[in-house]
Amino acid sequence: SKPSFSNANFPTTPEGRTYHLGTKGGEVANRILSVGATQRAELLSKLLDPPPNGGQLFRYLSSRGFLTVTGEYQGTPISIVSTQMGMPNMDFVVRECRAVVEGPMAVVRLGTCGALQPPASLGQLIIAHSSINIRRNPDAWSDLSTASMLPAYMFTLPVQADPHIVRLLAEEASSTMGASNVISGLNATADSFYSSQGRVGGNFDDRNEGLIEEMCEKYPDMVSLEMETFHLLDMARCSGGRVRAAGMCLALADRKSNEMLEYARLEQLEVEAGLAALRALIKTDLD
Ligand code: R1P
């Protein structure tokens, strides 16, 4: 049967389950690893400590497809949350986890991304020391006579990741993956996998043929392109210090050469990067 929700401002069930993630107090740890794919959440949940007495990890798959797995890593409570794709989904994850967790929180995103320009290359783990947001500006397509003067894509100012977590991620990832496979730089979070990431195709008037070159020219240290990190960092910035956050991504695509990483290699890299994320999360100072 469908649960009933009250309070249209922030809907919850009578027992306090949130509207989209479906979790309630006591089910989510204050250290969270956010990953895009449910399969990645399942894979990384195998790295958590085996529950005592042959028990099971806490798992909740919401009707909207968000999976939360909660357990411990080396004795410290951790939740792994599959966040799906894009900024609205990251918004649900940060806000609805924040609503059910007590005390300070740390959130690390482990995603996949496109490698934009050197030193980024395929298969690397790219840690975002900061991120900008790139979005398509629909007004540029309006019927107004002035529309052609508007930029088709807009770039925000950068928002910083938590420097303490970034440092821990870099240290831990260098040890699980090898320092030469880990870089850090400016990330860009786009509002589309296609238009605002400079992918060109014939079906839509995207006006993005020069977008990749424009990004590289404007931001020489921009290394990764994906769809969530900026919003996570922006939410942390607006949390009054109650959410500390950082994001990192495995480079699955090379946006200059158009090469893709062999999928068979991804799982091993996800495990190595996932271990680094878990180790950094348990070392994160939350006081
Ligand atoms: C697009 O294919 C998705 O992959 C990347 C992008 O940010 C977007 O969510 O990250 P994830 O692998 O974490 O989903």
PDB file of C-alpha atoms and ligand atoms in Angstrom:
ATOM      1  CA  SER A   1       0.000   0.000   0.000  1.00  0.00           C
ATOM      2  CA  LYS A   2       1.121   3.553  -0.699  1.00  0.00           C
ATOM      3  CA  PRO A   3       2.389   5.508   2.316  1.00  0.00           C
ATOM      4  CA  SER A   4       0.566   8.729   3.135  1.00  0.00           C
ATOM      5  CA  PHE A   5       2.519  11.966   3.364  1.00  0.00           C
ATOM      6  CA  SER A   6       1.820  15.090   5.347  1.00  0.00           C
ATOM      7  CA  ASN A   7       3.315  18.604   5.217  1.00  0.00           C
ATOM      8  CA  ALA A   8       3.493  19.719   1.589  1.00  0.00           C
ATOM      9  CA  ASN A   9       6.471  21.956   2.438  1.00  0.00           C
ATOM     10  CA  PHE A  10       8.685  18.963   3.314  1.00  0.00           C
ATOM     11  CA  PRO A  11       6.602  15.824   2.868  1.00  0.00           C
ATOM     12  CA  THR A  12       7.228  12.882   5.214  1.00  0.00           C
ATOM     13  CA  THR A  13       5.263   9.800   6.230  1.00  0.00           C
ATOM     14  CA  PRO A  14       3.917   9.560   9.796  1.00  0.00           C
ATOM     15  CA  GLU A  15       7.076   7.607  10.730  1.00  0.00           C
ATOM     16  CA  GLY A  16       9.291  10.313   9.192  1.00  0.00           C
ATOM     17  CA  ARG A  17      10.280   8.803   5.841  1.00  0.00           C
ATOM     18  CA  THR A  18      11.232  11.392   3.226  1.00  0.00           C
ATOM     19  CA  TYR A  19       9.292  11.713  -0.031  1.00  0.00           C
ATOM     20  CA  HIS A  20      11.892  10.592  -2.597  1.00  0.00           C
ATOM     21  CA  LEU A  21      14.690   8.730  -0.787  1.00  0.00           C
ATOM     22  CA  GLY A  22      12.241   7.142   1.631  1.00  0.00           C
ATOM     23  CA  THR A  23      14.644   6.903   4.563  1.00  0.00           C
ATOM     24  CA  LYS A  24      14.011   8.041   8.144  1.00  0.00           C
ATOM     25  CA  GLY A  25      16.096   8.940  11.185  1.00  0.00           C
ATOM     26  CA  GLY A  26      18.457   6.163  12.269  1.00  0.00           C
ATOM     27  CA  GLU A  27      18.722   4.696   8.744  1.00  0.00           C
ATOM     28  CA  VAL A  28      21.301   7.108   7.278  1.00  0.00           C
ATOM     29  CA  ALA A  29      24.814   7.685   8.651  1.00  0.00           C
ATOM     30  CA  ASN A  30      26.334  11.152   8.896  1.00  0.00           C
ATOM     31  CA  ARG A  31      29.127  10.065   6.508  1.00  0.00           C
ATOM     32  CA  ILE A  32      27.691   9.494   3.036  1.00  0.00           C
ATOM     33  CA  LEU A  33      29.198   8.179  -0.172  1.00  0.00           C
ATOM     34  CA  SER A  34      27.038   9.335  -3.088  1.00  0.00           C
ATOM     35  CA  VAL A  35      27.384   7.426  -6.358  1.00  0.00           C
ATOM     36  CA  GLY A  36      25.455   7.806  -9.610  1.00  0.00           C
ATOM     37  CA  ALA A  37      24.625   4.205 -10.417  1.00  0.00           C
ATOM     38  CA  THR A  38      22.747   1.671  -8.289  1.00  0.00           C
ATOM     39  CA  GLN A  39      25.194  -0.973  -9.513  1.00  0.00           C
ATOM     40  CA  ARG A  40      28.112   1.127  -8.151  1.00  0.00           C
ATOM     41  CA  ALA A  41      26.327   1.414  -4.791  1.00  0.00           C
ATOM     42  CA  GLU A  42      25.878  -2.389  -4.714  1.00  0.00           C
ATOM     43  CA  LEU A  43      29.517  -2.961  -5.672  1.00  0.00           C
ATOM     44  CA  LEU A  44      30.912  -0.579  -3.054  1.00  0.00           C
ATOM     45  CA  SER A  45      28.589  -1.869  -0.324  1.00  0.00           C
ATOM     46  CA  LYS A  46      30.684  -5.071  -0.472  1.00  0.00           C
ATOM     47  CA  LEU A  47      33.589  -3.019   0.932  1.00  0.00           C
ATOM     48  CA  LEU A  48      31.660  -2.284   4.150  1.00  0.00           C
ATOM     49  CA  ASP A  49      32.342  -4.332   7.289  1.00  0.00           C
ATOM     50  CA  PRO A  50      30.386  -7.599   7.371  1.00  0.00           C
ATOM     51  CA  PRO A  51      27.496  -7.000   9.783  1.00  0.00           C
ATOM     52  CA  PRO A  52      27.825  -8.869  13.113  1.00  0.00           C
ATOM     53  CA  ASN A  53      26.209 -12.272  13.722  1.00  0.00           C
ATOM     54  CA  GLY A  54      25.706 -12.944  10.006  1.00  0.00           C
ATOM     55  CA  GLY A  55      23.272 -10.009   9.814  1.00  0.00           C
ATOM     56  CA  GLN A  56      22.607  -7.862   6.745  1.00  0.00           C
ATOM     57  CA  LEU A  57      23.466  -4.292   5.865  1.00  0.00           C
ATOM     58  CA  PHE A  58      20.534  -1.865   6.056  1.00  0.00           C
ATOM     59  CA  ARG A  59      19.124  -1.413   2.514  1.00  0.00           C
ATOM     60  CA  TYR A  60      16.259   0.745   1.307  1.00  0.00           C
ATOM     61  CA  LEU A  61      15.295   1.093  -2.348  1.00  0.00           C
ATOM     62  CA  SER A  62      12.786   3.928  -2.685  1.00  0.00           C
ATOM     63  CA  SER A  63       9.897   3.978  -5.131  1.00  0.00           C
ATOM     64  CA  ARG A  64      11.833   6.663  -7.034  1.00  0.00           C
ATOM     65  CA  GLY A  65      14.835   4.367  -7.401  1.00  0.00           C
ATOM     66  CA  PHE A  66      17.186   5.826  -4.770  1.00  0.00           C
ATOM     67  CA  LEU A  67      19.083   3.036  -2.990  1.00  0.00           C
ATOM     68  CA  THR A  68      20.486   3.659   0.498  1.00  0.00           C
ATOM     69  CA  VAL A  69      22.831   1.074   2.026  1.00  0.00           C
ATOM     70  CA  THR A  70      23.992   1.715   5.592  1.00  0.00           C
ATOM     71  CA  GLY A  71      26.644  -0.140   7.526  1.00  0.00           C
ATOM     72  CA  GLU A  72      30.095   0.511   8.930  1.00  0.00           C
ATOM     73  CA  TYR A  73      33.543   0.855   7.436  1.00  0.00           C
ATOM     74  CA  GLN A  74      36.276  -0.091   9.907  1.00  0.00           C
ATOM     75  CA  GLY A  75      33.778   0.453  12.689  1.00  0.00           C
ATOM     76  CA  THR A  76      32.525   3.895  11.595  1.00  0.00           C
ATOM     77  CA  PRO A  77      28.928   4.240  10.333  1.00  0.00           C
ATOM     78  CA  ILE A  78      28.671   5.011   6.597  1.00  0.00           C
ATOM     79  CA  SER A  79      25.810   5.201   4.112  1.00  0.00           C
ATOM     80  CA  ILE A  80      26.205   4.622   0.399  1.00  0.00           C
ATOM     81  CA  VAL A  81      23.450   6.340  -1.567  1.00  0.00           C
ATOM     82  CA  SER A  82      22.770   5.889  -5.281  1.00  0.00           C
ATOM     83  CA  THR A  83      22.009   9.391  -6.428  1.00  0.00           C
ATOM     84  CA  GLN A  84      21.087   8.748 -10.076  1.00  0.00           C
ATOM     85  CA  MET A  85      21.880  11.595 -12.453  1.00  0.00           C
ATOM     86  CA  GLY A  86      21.815  15.360 -12.547  1.00  0.00           C
ATOM     87  CA  MET A  87      21.480  18.246 -10.164  1.00  0.00           C
ATOM     88  CA  PRO A  88      17.801  17.753  -9.160  1.00  0.00           C
ATOM     89  CA  ASN A  89      18.621  14.226  -7.978  1.00  0.00           C
ATOM     90  CA  MET A  90      21.664  15.464  -6.041  1.00  0.00           C
ATOM     91  CA  ASP A  91      19.326  18.047  -4.489  1.00  0.00           C
ATOM     92  CA  PHE A  92      16.999  15.270  -3.234  1.00  0.00           C
ATOM     93  CA  VAL A  93      19.921  13.327  -1.807  1.00  0.00           C
ATOM     94  CA  VAL A  94      21.530  16.204   0.081  1.00  0.00           C
ATOM     95  CA  ARG A  95      18.309  17.732   1.410  1.00  0.00           C
ATOM     96  CA  GLU A  96      16.533  14.497   2.322  1.00  0.00           C
ATOM     97  CA  CYS A  97      19.615  12.943   3.945  1.00  0.00           C
ATOM     98  CA  ARG A  98      20.238  16.205   5.834  1.00  0.00           C
ATOM     99  CA  ALA A  99      16.626  16.046   7.111  1.00  0.00           C
ATOM    100  CA  VAL A 100      17.056  12.615   8.710  1.00  0.00           C
ATOM    101  CA  VAL A 101      20.674  12.778   9.938  1.00  0.00           C
ATOM    102  CA  GLU A 102      21.594  14.334  13.265  1.00  0.00           C
ATOM    103  CA  GLY A 103      24.708  16.442  13.687  1.00  0.00           C
ATOM    104  CA  PRO A 104      27.346  17.417  11.141  1.00  0.00           C
ATOM    105  CA  MET A 105      27.547  15.501   7.853  1.00  0.00           C
ATOM    106  CA  ALA A 106      30.234  14.686   5.314  1.00  0.00           C
ATOM    107  CA  VAL A 107      29.266  13.776   1.742  1.00  0.00           C
ATOM    108  CA  VAL A 108      31.666  12.505  -0.921  1.00  0.00           C
ATOM    109  CA  ARG A 109      30.540  11.921  -4.495  1.00  0.00           C
ATOM    110  CA  LEU A 110      32.249   9.228  -6.542  1.00  0.00           C
ATOM    111  CA  GLY A 111      31.107   9.537 -10.134  1.00  0.00           C
ATOM    112  CA  THR A 112      32.275   9.154 -13.684  1.00  0.00           C
ATOM    113  CA  CYS A 113      33.124  12.044 -15.995  1.00  0.00           C
ATOM    114  CA  GLY A 114      34.599  13.158 -19.257  1.00  0.00           C
ATOM    115  CA  ALA A 115      38.274  14.179 -19.274  1.00  0.00           C
ATOM    116  CA  LEU A 116      38.459  17.627 -20.837  1.00  0.00           C
ATOM    117  CA  GLN A 117      42.111  18.538 -21.363  1.00  0.00           C
ATOM    118  CA  PRO A 118      45.614  17.691 -20.071  1.00  0.00           C
ATOM    119  CA  PRO A 119      46.632  16.649 -17.506  1.00  0.00           C
ATOM    120  CA  ALA A 120      43.322  14.733 -17.421  1.00  0.00           C
ATOM    121  CA  SER A 121      43.250  11.413 -19.253  1.00  0.00           C
ATOM    122  CA  LEU A 122      41.158   8.286 -19.566  1.00  0.00           C
ATOM    123  CA  GLY A 123      40.982   6.036 -16.492  1.00  0.00           C
ATOM    124  CA  GLN A 124      42.245   8.675 -14.067  1.00  0.00           C
ATOM    125  CA  LEU A 125      40.526   9.656 -10.851  1.00  0.00           C
ATOM    126  CA  ILE A 126      39.872  13.394 -10.978  1.00  0.00           C
ATOM    127  CA  ILE A 127      39.267  15.157  -7.660  1.00  0.00           C
ATOM    128  CA  ALA A 128      37.408  18.470  -7.915  1.00  0.00           C
ATOM    129  CA  HIS A 129      39.083  21.154  -5.818  1.00  0.00           C
ATOM    130  CA  SER A 130      36.229  23.341  -7.064  1.00  0.00           C
ATOM    131  CA  SER A 131      33.449  23.290  -9.631  1.00  0.00           C
ATOM    132  CA  ILE A 132      31.539  25.619 -11.888  1.00  0.00           C
ATOM    133  CA  ASN A 133      28.099  25.027 -13.371  1.00  0.00           C
ATOM    134  CA  ILE A 134      27.442  25.206 -17.111  1.00  0.00           C
ATOM    135  CA  ARG A 135      23.858  25.478 -18.216  1.00  0.00           C
ATOM    136  CA  ARG A 136      21.969  25.945 -21.418  1.00  0.00           C
ATOM    137  CA  ASN A 137      20.287  29.332 -21.522  1.00  0.00           C
ATOM    138  CA  PRO A 138      16.829  28.702 -23.039  1.00  0.00           C
ATOM    139  CA  ASP A 139      16.221  32.433 -23.567  1.00  0.00           C
ATOM    140  CA  ALA A 140      18.786  32.367 -26.374  1.00  0.00           C
ATOM    141  CA  TRP A 141      16.265  30.297 -28.354  1.00  0.00           C
ATOM    142  CA  SER A 142      13.282  32.572 -27.652  1.00  0.00           C
ATOM    143  CA  ASP A 143      11.412  34.481 -30.350  1.00  0.00           C
ATOM    144  CA  LEU A 144      12.499  37.860 -28.982  1.00  0.00           C
ATOM    145  CA  SER A 145      14.527  39.923 -31.455  1.00  0.00           C
ATOM    146  CA  THR A 146      17.234  40.333 -28.800  1.00  0.00           C
ATOM    147  CA  ALA A 147      17.598  36.557 -28.261  1.00  0.00           C
ATOM    148  CA  SER A 148      20.468  36.217 -30.718  1.00  0.00           C
ATOM    149  CA  MET A 149      22.573  38.495 -28.495  1.00  0.00           C
ATOM    150  CA  LEU A 150      22.245  36.180 -25.515  1.00  0.00           C
ATOM    151  CA  PRO A 151      24.846  33.507 -24.784  1.00  0.00           C
ATOM    152  CA  ALA A 152      23.525  30.001 -25.464  1.00  0.00           C
ATOM    153  CA  TYR A 153      25.449  28.648 -22.462  1.00  0.00           C
ATOM    154  CA  MET A 154      26.103  30.292 -19.097  1.00  0.00           C
ATOM    155  CA  PHE A 155      28.989  29.620 -16.720  1.00  0.00           C
ATOM    156  CA  THR A 156      28.749  30.271 -12.959  1.00  0.00           C
ATOM    157  CA  LEU A 157      31.524  31.284 -10.611  1.00  0.00           C
ATOM    158  CA  PRO A 158      33.392  28.364  -9.008  1.00  0.00           C
ATOM    159  CA  VAL A 159      32.390  26.875  -5.668  1.00  0.00           C
ATOM    160  CA  GLN A 160      35.100  25.238  -3.545  1.00  0.00           C
ATOM    161  CA  ALA A 161      35.124  21.687  -2.239  1.00  0.00           C
ATOM    162  CA  ASP A 162      35.988  21.116   1.429  1.00  0.00           C
ATOM    163  CA  PRO A 163      39.816  21.349   1.455  1.00  0.00           C
ATOM    164  CA  HIS A 164      40.184  18.897   4.371  1.00  0.00           C
ATOM    165  CA  ILE A 165      38.194  16.199   2.532  1.00  0.00           C
ATOM    166  CA  VAL A 166      39.975  16.964  -0.763  1.00  0.00           C
ATOM    167  CA  ARG A 167      43.340  16.415   0.928  1.00  0.00           C
ATOM    168  CA  LEU A 168      42.181  13.139   2.498  1.00  0.00           C
ATOM    169  CA  LEU A 169      40.791  11.931  -0.841  1.00  0.00           C
ATOM    170  CA  ALA A 170      44.051  12.742  -2.631  1.00  0.00           C
ATOM    171  CA  GLU A 171      46.103  10.896   0.008  1.00  0.00           C
ATOM    172  CA  GLU A 172      43.860   7.847   0.127  1.00  0.00           C
ATOM    173  CA  ALA A 173      43.382   7.642  -3.654  1.00  0.00           C
ATOM    174  CA  SER A 174      47.134   7.904  -4.238  1.00  0.00           C
ATOM    175  CA  SER A 175      47.555   4.892  -1.999  1.00  0.00           C
ATOM    176  CA  THR A 176      44.765   2.747  -3.550  1.00  0.00           C
ATOM    177  CA  MET A 177      45.310   3.762  -7.213  1.00  0.00           C
ATOM    178  CA  GLY A 178      48.863   5.103  -7.445  1.00  0.00           C
ATOM    179  CA  ALA A 179      49.646   8.821  -7.381  1.00  0.00           C
ATOM    180  CA  SER A 180      50.107   8.996 -11.166  1.00  0.00           C
ATOM    181  CA  ASN A 181      46.462   7.962 -11.666  1.00  0.00           C
ATOM    182  CA  VAL A 182      45.029  10.738  -9.488  1.00  0.00           C
ATOM    183  CA  ILE A 183      44.805  14.422 -10.367  1.00  0.00           C
ATOM    184  CA  SER A 184      42.857  17.362  -9.037  1.00  0.00           C
ATOM    185  CA  GLY A 185      41.502  20.400 -10.812  1.00  0.00           C
ATOM    186  CA  LEU A 186      38.451  22.464 -11.673  1.00  0.00           C
ATOM    187  CA  ASN A 187      35.307  20.473 -12.475  1.00  0.00           C
ATOM    188  CA  ALA A 188      32.330  21.568 -14.552  1.00  0.00           C
ATOM    189  CA  THR A 189      28.871  20.268 -13.800  1.00  0.00           C
ATOM    190  CA  ALA A 190      26.531  20.561 -16.756  1.00  0.00           C
ATOM    191  CA  ASP A 191      22.733  20.499 -16.910  1.00  0.00           C
ATOM    192  CA  SER A 192      22.794  18.009 -19.791  1.00  0.00           C
ATOM    193  CA  PHE A 193      24.938  15.069 -20.809  1.00  0.00           C
ATOM    194  CA  TYR A 194      24.662  16.427 -24.351  1.00  0.00           C
ATOM    195  CA  SER A 195      24.139  20.137 -25.131  1.00  0.00           C
ATOM    196  CA  SER A 196      25.943  21.801 -22.227  1.00  0.00           C
ATOM    197  CA  GLN A 197      28.761  19.227 -22.335  1.00  0.00           C
ATOM    198  CA  GLY A 198      29.500  20.144 -25.933  1.00  0.00           C
ATOM    199  CA  ARG A 199      28.275  16.896 -27.520  1.00  0.00           C
ATOM    200  CA  VAL A 200      27.126  17.674 -31.029  1.00  0.00           C
ATOM    201  CA  GLY A 201      24.373  15.942 -33.004  1.00  0.00           C
ATOM    202  CA  GLY A 202      21.887  16.742 -35.729  1.00  0.00           C
ATOM    203  CA  ASN A 203      18.511  16.438 -34.037  1.00  0.00           C
ATOM    204  CA  PHE A 204      18.493  19.683 -32.063  1.00  0.00           C
ATOM    205  CA  ASP A 205      19.719  23.236 -32.577  1.00  0.00           C
ATOM    206  CA  ASP A 206      22.212  23.132 -29.687  1.00  0.00           C
ATOM    207  CA  ARG A 207      24.643  25.861 -30.834  1.00  0.00           C
ATOM    208  CA  ASN A 208      27.428  24.154 -28.912  1.00  0.00           C
ATOM    209  CA  GLU A 209      30.005  23.404 -31.616  1.00  0.00           C
ATOM    210  CA  GLY A 210      32.621  25.659 -30.010  1.00  0.00           C
ATOM    211  CA  LEU A 211      31.717  24.954 -26.390  1.00  0.00           C
ATOM    212  CA  ILE A 212      34.546  22.527 -25.529  1.00  0.00           C
ATOM    213  CA  GLU A 213      37.145  24.933 -26.983  1.00  0.00           C
ATOM    214  CA  GLU A 214      35.549  27.845 -25.129  1.00  0.00           C
ATOM    215  CA  MET A 215      35.728  25.962 -21.814  1.00  0.00           C
ATOM    216  CA  CYS A 216      39.377  24.999 -22.310  1.00  0.00           C
ATOM    217  CA  GLU A 217      40.337  28.531 -23.258  1.00  0.00           C
ATOM    218  CA  LYS A 218      38.439  30.193 -20.433  1.00  0.00           C
ATOM    219  CA  TYR A 219      39.451  27.695 -17.739  1.00  0.00           C
ATOM    220  CA  PRO A 220      42.921  26.220 -18.421  1.00  0.00           C
ATOM    221  CA  ASP A 221      42.678  24.120 -15.226  1.00  0.00           C
ATOM    222  CA  MET A 222      39.247  22.659 -16.038  1.00  0.00           C
ATOM    223  CA  VAL A 223      39.725  18.911 -16.236  1.00  0.00           C
ATOM    224  CA  SER A 224      36.392  17.113 -15.781  1.00  0.00           C
ATOM    225  CA  LEU A 225      32.823  17.378 -17.046  1.00  0.00           C
ATOM    226  CA  GLU A 226      29.914  15.677 -15.297  1.00  0.00           C
ATOM    227  CA  MET A 227      26.451  16.398 -13.880  1.00  0.00           C
ATOM    228  CA  GLU A 228      26.282  16.596 -10.047  1.00  0.00           C
ATOM    229  CA  THR A 229      29.407  17.828  -8.219  1.00  0.00           C
ATOM    230  CA  PHE A 230      28.697  21.573  -8.466  1.00  0.00           C
ATOM    231  CA  HIS A 231      25.316  21.165  -6.840  1.00  0.00           C
ATOM    232  CA  LEU A 232      26.712  19.060  -4.002  1.00  0.00           C
ATOM    233  CA  LEU A 233      29.340  21.723  -3.273  1.00  0.00           C
ATOM    234  CA  ASP A 234      26.786  24.512  -3.614  1.00  0.00           C
ATOM    235  CA  MET A 235      24.452  22.799  -1.121  1.00  0.00           C
ATOM    236  CA  ALA A 236      27.338  22.326   1.310  1.00  0.00           C
ATOM    237  CA  ARG A 237      28.114  26.043   0.965  1.00  0.00           C
ATOM    238  CA  CYS A 238      24.494  26.851   1.890  1.00  0.00           C
ATOM    239  CA  SER A 239      24.304  24.405   4.816  1.00  0.00           C
ATOM    240  CA  GLY A 240      25.690  26.726   7.462  1.00  0.00           C
ATOM    241  CA  GLY A 241      28.659  24.411   7.956  1.00  0.00           C
ATOM    242  CA  ARG A 242      26.447  21.384   8.643  1.00  0.00           C
ATOM    243  CA  VAL A 243      27.419  19.585   5.417  1.00  0.00           C
ATOM    244  CA  ARG A 244      31.038  19.229   4.308  1.00  0.00           C
ATOM    245  CA  ALA A 245      31.469  17.890   0.795  1.00  0.00           C
ATOM    246  CA  ALA A 246      33.799  16.950  -2.026  1.00  0.00           C
ATOM    247  CA  GLY A 247      33.450  15.175  -5.356  1.00  0.00           C
ATOM    248  CA  MET A 248      35.664  13.037  -7.541  1.00  0.00           C
ATOM    249  CA  CYS A 249      35.122  11.189 -10.801  1.00  0.00           C
ATOM    250  CA  LEU A 250      36.677   8.452 -12.873  1.00  0.00           C
ATOM    251  CA  ALA A 251      37.380   9.634 -16.403  1.00  0.00           C
ATOM    252  CA  LEU A 252      35.284   7.349 -18.598  1.00  0.00           C
ATOM    253  CA  ALA A 253      35.458   9.432 -21.770  1.00  0.00           C
ATOM    254  CA  ASP A 254      38.133  11.560 -23.405  1.00  0.00           C
ATOM    255  CA  ARG A 255      36.270  14.539 -24.818  1.00  0.00           C
ATOM    256  CA  LYS A 256      39.042  15.579 -27.204  1.00  0.00           C
ATOM    257  CA  SER A 257      39.858  12.217 -28.814  1.00  0.00           C
ATOM    258  CA  ASN A 258      36.337  10.781 -28.269  1.00  0.00           C
ATOM    259  CA  GLU A 259      37.836   7.577 -26.809  1.00  0.00           C
ATOM    260  CA  MET A 260      35.865   5.703 -24.150  1.00  0.00           C
ATOM    261  CA  LEU A 261      37.328   3.624 -21.312  1.00  0.00           C
ATOM    262  CA  GLU A 262      36.870  -0.122 -21.742  1.00  0.00           C
ATOM    263  CA  TYR A 263      33.934  -0.943 -19.509  1.00  0.00           C
ATOM    264  CA  ALA A 264      35.766  -4.008 -18.178  1.00  0.00           C
ATOM    265  CA  ARG A 265      38.313  -1.699 -16.512  1.00  0.00           C
ATOM    266  CA  LEU A 266      35.718   0.421 -14.749  1.00  0.00           C
ATOM    267  CA  GLU A 267      34.770  -1.977 -11.952  1.00  0.00           C
ATOM    268  CA  GLN A 268      38.326  -2.299 -10.633  1.00  0.00           C
ATOM    269  CA  LEU A 269      38.765   1.484 -10.729  1.00  0.00           C
ATOM    270  CA  GLU A 270      35.434   1.969  -8.926  1.00  0.00           C
ATOM    271  CA  VAL A 271      36.591  -0.353  -6.143  1.00  0.00           C
ATOM    272  CA  GLU A 272      39.961   1.423  -5.762  1.00  0.00           C
ATOM    273  CA  ALA A 273      38.359   4.870  -5.792  1.00  0.00           C
ATOM    274  CA  GLY A 274      35.511   3.662  -3.561  1.00  0.00           C
ATOM    275  CA  LEU A 275      37.997   2.396  -0.976  1.00  0.00           C
ATOM    276  CA  ALA A 276      39.721   5.774  -1.040  1.00  0.00           C
ATOM    277  CA  ALA A 277      36.377   7.528  -0.548  1.00  0.00           C
ATOM    278  CA  LEU A 278      35.428   5.313   2.406  1.00  0.00           C
ATOM    279  CA  ARG A 279      38.836   5.775   4.052  1.00  0.00           C
ATOM    280  CA  ALA A 280      38.676   9.550   3.568  1.00  0.00           C
ATOM    281  CA  LEU A 281      35.127   9.678   4.928  1.00  0.00           C
ATOM    282  CA  ILE A 282      35.980   7.851   8.153  1.00  0.00           C
ATOM    283  CA  LYS A 283      39.009  10.121   8.666  1.00  0.00           C
ATOM    284  CA  THR A 284      36.979  13.296   8.058  1.00  0.00           C
ATOM    285  CA  ASP A 285      36.858  15.403  11.173  1.00  0.00           C
ATOM    286  CA  LEU A 286      33.209  16.237  11.775  1.00  0.00           C
ATOM    287  CA  ASP A 287      33.535  18.303  14.955  1.00  0.00           C
TER     288      ASP A 287
HETATM  289  C1  R1P B   1      25.984  10.457 -17.190  1.00  0.00           C
HETATM  290  O1  R1P B   1      26.231   9.318 -17.919  1.00  0.00           O
HETATM  291  C2  R1P B   1      26.158  10.252 -15.707  1.00  0.00           C
HETATM  292  O2  R1P B   1      27.489   9.769 -15.414  1.00  0.00           O
HETATM  293  C3  R1P B   1      28.192  10.699 -14.619  1.00  0.00           C
HETATM  294  C4  R1P B   1      27.454  12.003 -14.838  1.00  0.00           C
HETATM  295  O3  R1P B   1      27.703  12.947 -13.827  1.00  0.00           O
HETATM  296  C5  R1P B   1      26.019  11.574 -14.959  1.00  0.00           C
HETATM  297  O4  R1P B   1      25.402  11.357 -13.722  1.00  0.00           O
HETATM  298  O5  R1P B   1      28.287  10.365 -13.249  1.00  0.00           O
HETATM  299  P1  R1P B   1      27.765   9.021 -12.543  1.00  0.00           P
HETATM  300  O6  R1P B   1      28.539   7.875 -13.153  1.00  0.00           O
HETATM  301  O7  R1P B   1      28.059   9.169 -11.081  1.00  0.00           O
HETATM  302  O8  R1P B   1      26.275   8.914 -12.789  1.00  0.00           O
END
